[in-house]
Amino acid sequence: MPDLRSNLPNVRGKLLLDQPLAPYTWFRVGGPADALFLPADEDDLADFLKALPEDIPVTFMGVGSNTIVRDGGIEGVTIRLMGGYWGKVEPGGPNSLFARAGALDLSVAKASAKAGIAGLTFLSGIPGSIGGAVRTNAGCYGRELKDVANQIEGITRSGERVRFEAEIAQYGDPKIDFSYRHTNFPGDIIVTGLLLTGSGEGDPGELEQEIADHQARRAETQPIKDKTGGSTFANPDPPGTPNQRSSWKLIDQAGCRGLRVGGAQVSEKHCNFLINTGEATAADIEALGELVRARVLAETGVDLRWEIRRIGRIQTPQT
Ligand SMILES: Cc1cc2nc3c(=O)[nH]c(=O)nc-3n(C[C@H](O)[C@H](O)[C@H](O)COP(=O)(O)OP(=O)(O)OC[C@H]3O[C@@H](n4cnc5c(N)ncnc54)[C@H](O)[C@@H]3O)c2cc1C
């Protein structure tokens, strides 16, 4: 890789070297980004990507609610779309909103209630950014991103703007498939905005109540005040499967509720959630997840799939 510092293009947004990433993740763990870029807007982002040498790795992050950044930090440039410009949610046509990628899912849900658009309040249950929701086809309460994403706009690693209409890709040919907590959306495209379409008109007061209900339900069943990353493992069977198995039940069955590695613990409240109890490292959390997987496999024969993204370098011990 060429020397990073001397190869970084000029930008209008912020470009920070050796920037700690732990404060930008829900787990509050992880090492620094070699460089963190916070673009001012789409032109700034596209110009930067066009000028950045191809062999410098680029990583995208939202608000880090589904991510473990490893303790050795992230090589190359990490890009976050945060701040005023990236958080905008605007009217997008009949029963639709256009949200820039950095908008929180909760802000989109609230905007939909205000605009009287039904079918988008489920987003209030997901504490990420709407751009981040694409990567795992985020969803809850029986709805997923794919049910509401009408268009997805993005920028490729080489700085080209692309737009996907519903499920048809205009970038290359492949169809974008979304399935349970999974998509084949190209990993080298940063999502910059989404056109989201609800199911019809709704009463704003009732929609606000739906959001309040979703949030109350979350607070009751999930450790949302802890340093966590949401559901650690995807359920083995997609929603709708007869006799669907839940990851949390398998983890409980394997005796892992409350299990600890270093400062990381399996939540007592919801055992598909891992928690940083205060002093955990990313290595503690990842090792705990692997221990849970191994015990579940031994006890139940089910090989759980990580839903949480694990990115960056493993820290090598100091000699
Ligand atoms: C308490 C709690 C509850 C949760 N409940 C749910 C739930 O009910 N349902 C659910 O689906 N998830 C849930 N999650 C997980 C998480 O909130 C979602 O996966 C969310 O969509 C992640 O968004 P993010 O902005 O935090 O993404 P990050 O964690 O920052 O990134 C996740 C992935 O998305 C990619 N990414 C982020 N932004 C972009 C972008 N602009 N363009 C391209 N790729 C991008 C990253 O590269 C990474 O691969 C929960 C998490 C927590 C902490």
Coordinates of C-alpha atoms and ligand atoms in Angstrom, one line a residue:
M1 CA 0.0 0.0 0.0
P2 CA 1.4 3.5 -0.8
D3 CA 2.2 5.9 2.0
L4 CA -1.3 6.9 3.2
R5 CA -0.5 10.4 4.4
S6 CA 1.0 11.6 1.1
N7 CA -1.7 10.0 -1.0
L8 CA -4.8 11.4 0.6
P9 CA -6.7 13.8 -1.8
N10 CA -7.8 17.3 -0.6
V11 CA -11.3 17.3 0.8
R12 CA -13.9 19.8 1.9
G13 CA -15.1 17.6 4.8
K14 CA -12.9 16.3 7.6
L15 CA -10.0 13.9 7.1
L16 CA -8.5 12.8 10.4
L17 CA -5.4 10.6 10.7
D18 CA -5.1 7.9 13.4
Q19 CA -8.6 8.5 14.6
P20 CA -9.9 6.3 17.4
L21 CA -13.1 4.6 16.3
A22 CA -14.3 3.1 19.6
P23 CA -16.4 6.2 20.4
Y24 CA -18.2 5.7 17.0
T25 CA -19.4 2.2 17.9
W26 CA -22.1 1.0 20.2
F27 CA -19.7 -1.5 21.8
R28 CA -17.2 1.3 22.5
V29 CA -14.2 -0.9 21.6
G30 CA -11.7 -1.1 18.8
G31 CA -8.5 0.6 17.5
P32 CA -8.1 3.6 15.3
A33 CA -8.7 4.2 11.7
D34 CA -5.5 4.9 9.8
A35 CA -7.6 7.8 8.3
L36 CA -11.2 8.7 8.9
F37 CA -13.0 10.7 6.2
L38 CA -16.2 12.6 7.0
P39 CA -17.3 13.9 3.6
A40 CA -19.1 17.2 3.4
D41 CA -21.5 16.0 0.7
E42 CA -21.8 13.6 -2.3
D43 CA -19.5 15.6 -4.6
D44 CA -16.8 15.7 -1.9
L45 CA -17.2 11.9 -1.5
A46 CA -17.1 11.1 -5.2
D47 CA -14.1 13.4 -5.9
F48 CA -12.2 11.8 -3.0
L49 CA -12.9 8.3 -4.1
K50 CA -11.9 9.1 -7.7
A51 CA -8.6 10.6 -6.6
L52 CA -7.7 8.0 -3.9
P53 CA -5.2 5.4 -5.2
E54 CA -6.9 2.1 -6.0
D55 CA -4.7 0.1 -3.6
I56 CA -5.7 2.0 -0.5
P57 CA -8.4 0.0 1.2
V58 CA -11.7 1.7 2.0
T59 CA -14.2 0.7 4.7
F60 CA -17.7 2.1 5.3
M61 CA -19.2 2.7 8.7
G62 CA -22.6 3.9 9.8
V63 CA -23.2 4.5 13.5
G64 CA -21.5 1.2 14.5
S65 CA -24.5 -0.5 16.0
N66 CA -23.8 -3.8 14.2
T67 CA -20.1 -3.7 14.2
I68 CA -17.1 -4.9 16.2
V69 CA -14.0 -2.8 15.2
R70 CA -11.1 -5.0 16.1
D71 CA -8.4 -3.7 18.5
G72 CA -5.7 -3.2 15.8
G73 CA -7.9 -0.6 14.0
I74 CA -8.7 -0.3 10.4
E75 CA -6.3 -0.1 7.5
G76 CA -6.6 2.6 4.9
V77 CA -9.6 5.0 4.9
T78 CA -12.7 4.6 6.9
I79 CA -15.7 6.6 5.7
R80 CA -18.7 7.7 7.8
L81 CA -21.6 9.7 6.4
M82 CA -22.6 11.7 9.5
G83 CA -23.6 15.3 10.1
G84 CA -26.3 17.7 8.9
Y85 CA -26.1 17.0 5.2
W86 CA -26.1 13.2 5.6
G87 CA -28.9 13.1 8.1
K88 CA -31.5 14.8 5.9
V89 CA -34.9 13.2 5.4
E90 CA -37.2 14.8 2.8
P91 CA -40.5 14.2 1.0
G92 CA -40.0 11.8 -1.9
G93 CA -43.3 11.6 -3.7
P94 CA -46.5 9.7 -2.9
N95 CA -46.2 7.9 0.5
S96 CA -42.4 8.2 0.1
L97 CA -39.4 9.8 1.8
F98 CA -35.9 10.4 0.5
A99 CA -33.4 9.8 3.3
R100 CA -29.7 10.4 3.0
A101 CA -27.6 7.5 4.2
G102 CA -26.5 9.0 7.6
A103 CA -30.1 9.6 8.8
L104 CA -30.9 7.4 11.8
D105 CA -33.6 4.8 11.2
L106 CA -35.5 6.4 14.2
S107 CA -35.4 9.8 12.4
V108 CA -36.8 8.2 9.3
A109 CA -39.6 6.6 11.3
K110 CA -40.4 9.9 13.0
A111 CA -40.4 11.7 9.7
S112 CA -42.8 9.1 8.3
A113 CA -45.2 9.5 11.2
K114 CA -45.2 13.3 10.8
A115 CA -45.8 13.0 7.1
G116 CA -48.7 10.5 7.7
I117 CA -46.9 7.6 5.8
A118 CA -47.8 4.1 7.2
G119 CA -45.5 1.1 7.0
L120 CA -42.2 2.7 8.0
T121 CA -42.5 2.9 11.8
F122 CA -40.7 -0.5 12.2
L123 CA -37.5 1.4 11.5
S124 CA -37.8 3.0 15.0
G125 CA -36.7 -0.4 16.4
I126 CA -33.4 -0.4 14.7
P127 CA -30.8 1.9 16.2
G128 CA -28.6 2.3 13.1
S129 CA -28.3 4.6 10.1
I130 CA -30.5 4.0 7.1
G131 CA -27.4 3.4 4.9
G132 CA -26.2 0.7 7.3
A133 CA -29.6 -1.0 7.1
V134 CA -28.9 -2.0 3.5
R135 CA -25.9 -4.3 4.4
T136 CA -28.0 -6.7 6.6
N137 CA -31.4 -6.0 5.1
A138 CA -32.2 -4.7 8.6
G139 CA -35.7 -5.4 9.9
C140 CA -38.0 -6.0 12.9
Y141 CA -41.7 -6.5 13.7
G142 CA -42.2 -8.5 10.4
R143 CA -40.8 -5.8 8.1
E144 CA -37.4 -5.5 6.5
L145 CA -35.6 -2.8 4.5
K146 CA -36.3 -4.6 1.2
D147 CA -40.1 -4.1 1.8
V148 CA -39.7 -0.3 1.7
A149 CA -36.5 0.5 -0.3
N150 CA -37.6 1.7 -3.7
Q151 CA -34.4 3.2 -4.9
I152 CA -30.9 3.0 -3.5
E153 CA -28.3 5.6 -4.5
G154 CA -24.6 5.1 -4.0
I155 CA -21.0 5.8 -5.1
T156 CA -18.6 3.1 -6.2
R157 CA -15.0 2.7 -4.9
S158 CA -13.9 4.5 -8.1
G159 CA -16.2 7.5 -7.5
E160 CA -19.0 6.7 -10.0
R161 CA -22.6 7.5 -8.9
V162 CA -25.0 4.5 -9.2
R163 CA -28.7 4.0 -8.6
F164 CA -30.6 0.8 -8.1
E165 CA -34.3 0.8 -8.9
A166 CA -36.2 -1.6 -6.7
E167 CA -34.4 -4.9 -7.2
I168 CA -32.9 -4.2 -10.6
A169 CA -29.2 -3.2 -10.6
Q170 CA -28.0 -0.6 -13.1
Y171 CA -24.4 -1.3 -12.0
G172 CA -23.2 -4.3 -14.0
D173 CA -26.1 -6.7 -14.4
P174 CA -26.7 -8.7 -11.3
K175 CA -30.0 -8.5 -9.5
I176 CA -29.8 -7.2 -6.0
D177 CA -31.2 -9.9 -3.7
F178 CA -32.3 -9.2 -0.2
S179 CA -33.0 -12.1 2.1
Y180 CA -33.2 -12.6 5.9
R181 CA -30.4 -10.3 7.3
H182 CA -28.4 -10.7 4.1
T183 CA -27.9 -9.0 0.7
N184 CA -25.6 -9.4 -2.3
F185 CA -25.5 -5.6 -2.6
P186 CA -22.0 -4.9 -3.9
G187 CA -19.6 -4.4 -0.9
D188 CA -17.6 -1.7 -2.8
I189 CA -20.5 0.7 -3.1
I190 CA -21.2 3.2 -0.4
V191 CA -24.9 3.9 0.0
T192 CA -25.6 7.6 -0.1
G193 CA -29.4 7.8 -0.1
L194 CA -32.6 5.8 -0.3
L195 CA -36.1 6.4 -1.5
L196 CA -38.4 4.6 0.9
T197 CA -42.0 4.0 0.2
G198 CA -44.6 3.1 2.8
S199 CA -47.7 1.0 2.6
G200 CA -50.2 3.9 2.3
E201 CA -51.5 6.8 4.2
G202 CA -51.7 6.7 8.0
D203 CA -52.8 8.9 10.9
P204 CA -49.8 10.8 12.3
G205 CA -51.0 10.4 15.9
E206 CA -51.4 6.6 15.5
L207 CA -48.1 6.3 13.8
E208 CA -46.3 8.2 16.6
Q209 CA -48.0 5.8 19.1
E210 CA -46.7 2.8 17.0
I211 CA -43.2 4.2 17.4
A212 CA -43.7 4.7 21.2
D213 CA -45.0 1.1 21.5
H214 CA -42.0 -0.3 19.5
Q215 CA -39.6 1.6 21.7
A216 CA -41.2 0.5 25.0
R217 CA -41.2 -3.2 23.8
R218 CA -37.4 -2.8 23.0
A219 CA -36.6 -1.4 26.4
E220 CA -38.4 -4.2 28.1
T221 CA -36.7 -7.1 26.2
Q222 CA -33.3 -5.8 25.1
P223 CA -30.3 -4.4 26.9
I224 CA -30.5 -1.1 24.9
K225 CA -28.8 0.9 27.6
D226 CA -25.7 -1.3 27.5
K227 CA -22.7 -1.2 25.2
T228 CA -23.8 -3.8 22.7
G229 CA -24.1 -4.6 19.0
G230 CA -27.6 -5.9 18.8
S231 CA -28.4 -9.5 17.8
T232 CA -25.0 -11.3 17.6
F233 CA -26.1 -14.2 15.5
A234 CA -28.8 -14.4 12.8
N235 CA -31.6 -16.8 13.7
P236 CA -30.9 -20.1 11.9
D237 CA -34.2 -20.1 10.1
P238 CA -35.7 -17.1 8.3
P239 CA -39.0 -15.6 9.6
G240 CA -42.0 -17.7 8.5
T241 CA -40.2 -21.0 8.6
P242 CA -42.4 -23.6 10.5
N243 CA -40.9 -24.4 14.0
Q244 CA -38.5 -21.6 13.5
R245 CA -35.4 -21.8 15.8
S246 CA -34.2 -18.7 17.6
S247 CA -30.6 -18.0 18.3
W248 CA -31.3 -16.8 21.8
K249 CA -33.1 -20.1 22.7
L250 CA -30.1 -22.2 21.4
I251 CA -27.7 -20.0 23.3
D252 CA -29.7 -20.4 26.5
Q253 CA -30.0 -24.1 25.9
A254 CA -26.2 -24.3 25.6
G255 CA -26.0 -22.7 29.1
C256 CA -24.3 -19.5 27.8
R257 CA -26.6 -16.9 29.5
G258 CA -24.3 -14.6 31.5
L259 CA -21.1 -16.3 30.2
R260 CA -18.0 -14.0 30.4
V261 CA -14.7 -13.6 28.6
G262 CA -12.6 -10.8 30.0
G263 CA -14.9 -7.7 30.1
A264 CA -17.4 -9.2 27.7
Q265 CA -20.6 -10.9 28.8
V266 CA -23.6 -12.6 27.3
S267 CA -26.5 -10.4 28.3
E268 CA -28.7 -11.8 31.1
K269 CA -31.6 -9.9 29.7
H270 CA -31.4 -11.2 26.1
C271 CA -28.8 -13.9 25.5
N272 CA -28.3 -13.2 21.8
F273 CA -26.8 -9.9 22.9
L274 CA -23.1 -9.5 23.9
I275 CA -22.2 -6.7 26.2
N276 CA -19.1 -4.7 27.0
T277 CA -19.4 -4.5 30.8
G278 CA -16.9 -1.7 30.9
E279 CA -13.3 -2.8 30.2
A280 CA -13.9 -5.2 27.3
T281 CA -11.6 -5.3 24.3
A282 CA -12.8 -6.2 20.9
A283 CA -10.9 -9.4 21.2
D284 CA -12.9 -10.3 24.4
I285 CA -16.2 -9.7 22.6
E286 CA -15.2 -11.7 19.5
A287 CA -13.7 -14.6 21.6
L288 CA -16.9 -14.7 23.7
G289 CA -19.0 -14.9 20.5
E290 CA -16.8 -17.7 19.2
L291 CA -17.1 -19.6 22.5
V292 CA -20.9 -19.2 22.4
R293 CA -20.9 -20.6 18.8
A294 CA -18.7 -23.6 19.8
R295 CA -20.9 -24.4 22.8
V296 CA -24.2 -24.1 20.7
L297 CA -22.7 -26.3 18.0
A298 CA -21.6 -28.9 20.6
E299 CA -25.0 -28.8 22.4
T300 CA -27.4 -28.5 19.6
G301 CA -25.6 -29.2 16.3
V302 CA -26.5 -25.7 15.0
D303 CA -23.6 -23.6 13.6
L304 CA -24.7 -20.0 14.3
R305 CA -23.9 -17.3 11.7
W306 CA -22.5 -14.0 12.9
E307 CA -24.9 -11.1 12.2
I308 CA -22.5 -8.6 13.7
R309 CA -19.8 -7.4 11.3
R310 CA -16.2 -7.8 12.6
I311 CA -13.8 -5.5 10.8
G312 CA -10.2 -4.4 11.1
R313 CA -6.9 -5.8 12.3
I314 CA -6.4 -8.2 15.1
Q315 CA -4.0 -6.6 17.6
T316 CA -0.8 -8.5 17.8
P317 CA 0.6 -8.8 21.3
Q318 CA 3.4 -6.3 22.2
T319 CA 6.8 -8.0 22.5
Ligands
LIG1 C1 -29.7 -2.5 20.8 C2 -29.7 -2.9 19.4 C3 -30.8 -3.4 18.8 C4 -30.8 -3.8 17.4 N1 -32.0 -4.3 16.9 C5 -32.0 -4.7 15.5 C6 -33.1 -5.2 14.9 O1 -34.2 -5.3 15.5 N2 -33.1 -5.5 13.6 C7 -31.9 -5.4 12.9 O2 -32.0 -5.6 11.7 N3 -30.8 -4.9 13.4 C8 -30.8 -4.5 14.7 N4 -29.6 -4.1 15.3 C9 -28.4 -4.0 14.5 C10 -28.1 -2.7 13.8 O3 -28.8 -1.6 14.4 C11 -28.5 -2.7 12.3 O4 -27.8 -3.8 11.7 C12 -28.3 -1.4 11.6 O5 -28.9 -1.4 10.3 C13 -26.8 -1.1 11.5 O6 -26.7 0.2 11.0 P1 -25.3 1.0 11.4 O7 -25.5 2.4 10.8 O8 -25.1 1.0 12.8 O9 -24.3 0.2 10.6 P2 -22.8 -0.2 11.1 O10 -22.8 -1.1 12.2 O11 -21.9 1.0 11.2 O12 -22.3 -1.0 9.8 C14 -22.9 -2.2 9.5 C15 -22.6 -2.7 8.1 O13 -23.2 -1.8 7.1 C16 -22.2 -1.2 6.3 N5 -22.5 0.2 6.1 C17 -22.8 1.2 7.0 N6 -23.1 2.3 6.4 C18 -23.1 2.1 5.0 C19 -23.3 2.8 3.9 N7 -23.6 4.1 3.9 N8 -23.1 2.3 2.7 C20 -22.7 0.9 2.5 N9 -22.5 0.2 3.6 C21 -22.7 0.7 4.8 C22 -20.8 -1.3 7.0 O14 -19.8 -1.4 6.1 C23 -21.1 -2.6 7.8 O15 -20.8 -3.7 6.9 C24 -29.6 -3.7 16.7 C25 -28.5 -3.1 17.3 C26 -28.5 -2.8 18.6 C27 -27.3 -2.2 19.2

